[in-house]
Short mmCIF file of C-alpha atoms in Angstrom, two decimals:
data_model
loop_
_atom_site.label_atom_id
_atom_site.label_comp_id
_atom_site.label_asym_id
_atom_site.label_seq_id
_atom_site.Cartn_x
_atom_site.Cartn_y
_atom_site.Cartn_z
CA MET A 1 0.00 0.00 0.00
CA ASP A 2 1.57 3.28 -1.05
CA LYS A 3 1.46 6.52 0.93
CA GLU A 4 -1.49 7.94 -1.00
CA GLN A 5 -3.55 4.78 -0.49
CA MET A 6 -2.70 4.83 3.21
CA GLU A 7 -3.82 8.44 3.50
CA LEU A 8 -7.17 7.48 1.93
CA VAL A 9 -7.56 4.61 4.38
CA VAL A 10 -6.74 6.89 7.29
CA PHE A 11 -9.20 9.50 6.06
CA GLU A 12 -11.96 6.90 5.65
CA ILE A 13 -11.46 5.54 9.17
CA VAL A 14 -11.28 8.99 10.78
CA ASN A 15 -14.29 10.23 8.81
CA SER A 16 -16.47 7.21 9.64
CA ALA A 17 -15.42 7.19 13.29
CA GLY A 18 -16.05 10.93 13.59
CA MET A 19 -19.49 10.61 12.05
CA ALA A 20 -20.35 7.73 14.40
CA LYS A 21 -19.22 9.67 17.43
CA GLY A 22 -21.16 12.74 16.36
CA MET A 23 -24.33 10.71 15.81
CA ALA A 24 -23.94 9.06 19.19
CA TYR A 25 -23.72 12.44 20.91
CA GLU A 26 -26.70 13.64 18.89
CA ALA A 27 -28.59 10.53 20.06
CA LEU A 28 -27.76 11.45 23.64
CA SER A 29 -29.11 14.94 23.07
CA GLU A 30 -32.35 13.52 21.68
CA ALA A 31 -32.68 11.16 24.64
CA GLU A 32 -32.24 14.12 26.99
CA LYS A 33 -35.24 15.69 25.25
CA GLY A 34 -37.20 12.45 25.60
CA ASP A 35 -37.16 11.53 21.90
CA PHE A 36 -35.99 7.95 22.36
CA GLU A 37 -37.10 6.82 18.91
CA LYS A 38 -34.89 9.43 17.24
CA ALA A 39 -32.07 8.52 19.62
CA GLU A 40 -32.32 4.85 18.63
CA ASN A 41 -32.30 5.74 14.94
CA LEU A 42 -29.18 7.85 15.42
CA LEU A 43 -27.48 5.01 17.28
CA LYS A 44 -28.27 2.69 14.36
CA GLU A 45 -26.69 5.21 11.98
CA ALA A 46 -23.67 5.40 14.29
CA ASP A 47 -23.41 1.60 14.13
CA GLU A 48 -23.39 1.75 10.32
CA ALA A 49 -20.60 4.34 10.33
CA LEU A 50 -18.59 2.25 12.82
CA LEU A 51 -19.10 -0.83 10.66
CA SER A 52 -17.72 1.08 7.68
CA ALA A 53 -14.60 2.04 9.64
CA HIS A 54 -14.27 -1.49 11.02
CA ASN A 55 -14.47 -2.97 7.50
CA VAL A 56 -11.57 -0.79 6.36
CA GLN A 57 -9.60 -1.83 9.42
CA THR A 58 -10.37 -5.50 8.72
CA GLU A 59 -9.06 -5.15 5.15
CA ILE A 60 -5.75 -3.89 6.55
CA ILE A 61 -5.56 -6.76 9.02
CA GLN A 62 -6.34 -9.32 6.30
CA ALA A 63 -3.65 -7.82 4.08
CA GLU A 64 -1.14 -8.21 6.89
CA VAL A 65 -2.18 -11.83 7.47
CA ASN A 66 -1.61 -12.42 3.74
CA GLY A 67 1.90 -11.00 3.93
CA LYS A 68 1.04 -7.58 2.52
CA GLY A 69 1.34 -5.69 5.77
CA ILE A 70 1.85 -1.99 6.04
CA THR A 71 4.35 0.01 7.98
CA PRO A 72 2.18 1.77 10.54
CA SER A 73 2.38 5.53 10.36
CA VAL A 74 1.49 8.10 12.97
CA LEU A 75 -1.57 8.96 10.86
CA PHE A 76 -2.71 5.33 10.86
CA VAL A 77 -2.30 5.10 14.63
CA HIS A 78 -4.22 8.36 14.91
CA SER A 79 -7.08 6.86 12.89
CA GLN A 80 -7.14 3.84 15.19
CA ASP A 81 -7.38 6.19 18.19
CA HIS A 82 -10.37 7.90 16.57
CA LEU A 83 -12.08 4.59 15.95
CA MET A 84 -11.45 3.33 19.46
CA THR A 85 -12.74 6.51 21.12
CA ALA A 86 -15.81 6.54 18.86
CA ILE A 87 -16.64 2.98 19.87
CA GLU A 88 -16.11 3.76 23.53
CA ALA A 89 -18.18 6.97 23.37
CA LYS A 90 -21.05 5.14 21.67
CA THR A 91 -20.98 2.37 24.26
CA LEU A 92 -21.04 4.86 27.12
CA ILE A 93 -23.79 6.91 25.47
CA GLU A 94 -25.93 3.80 25.00
CA GLY A 95 -25.74 3.24 28.76
CA MET A 96 -26.65 6.85 29.43
CA ILE A 97 -29.66 6.61 27.12
CA LYS A 98 -30.83 3.53 29.03
CA MET A 99 -30.65 5.59 32.22
CA TYR A 100 -32.69 8.37 30.60
CA ARG A 101 -35.31 5.78 29.61
CA ARG A 102 -35.54 4.51 33.21
CA ILE A 103 -35.81 8.04 34.55
CA ASP A 104 -38.48 8.85 31.97
CA LYS A 105 -40.51 5.78 33.00
CA LEU A 106 -40.24 6.69 36.68
CA GLU A 107 -41.33 10.26 36.03
CA LYS A 108 -44.41 9.05 34.14
CA GLN A 109 -45.55 6.79 37.00
#
């Protein structure tokens, strides 16, 4: 994989991870307002964006397994950091949305 191809891979991972993270935070905002349906839809969109980033990452791993590994660059490591934090943020936000749902149910009793 040449430098230009690697930059495209990095961009794709960072872009997808950033979109997923943004959608997860938007879902949290909707849950705060009580719009749990919209929050769930946003979380599904975040999952799709994370899947896109994960698929790119998987291609790189498969290439390495097949002897066509890359020399990791700082940009590639940076993209992995973005992906990891997006996954972690979404996981945490899902838990927070569950709490909002429980609070909402208690308030309606």
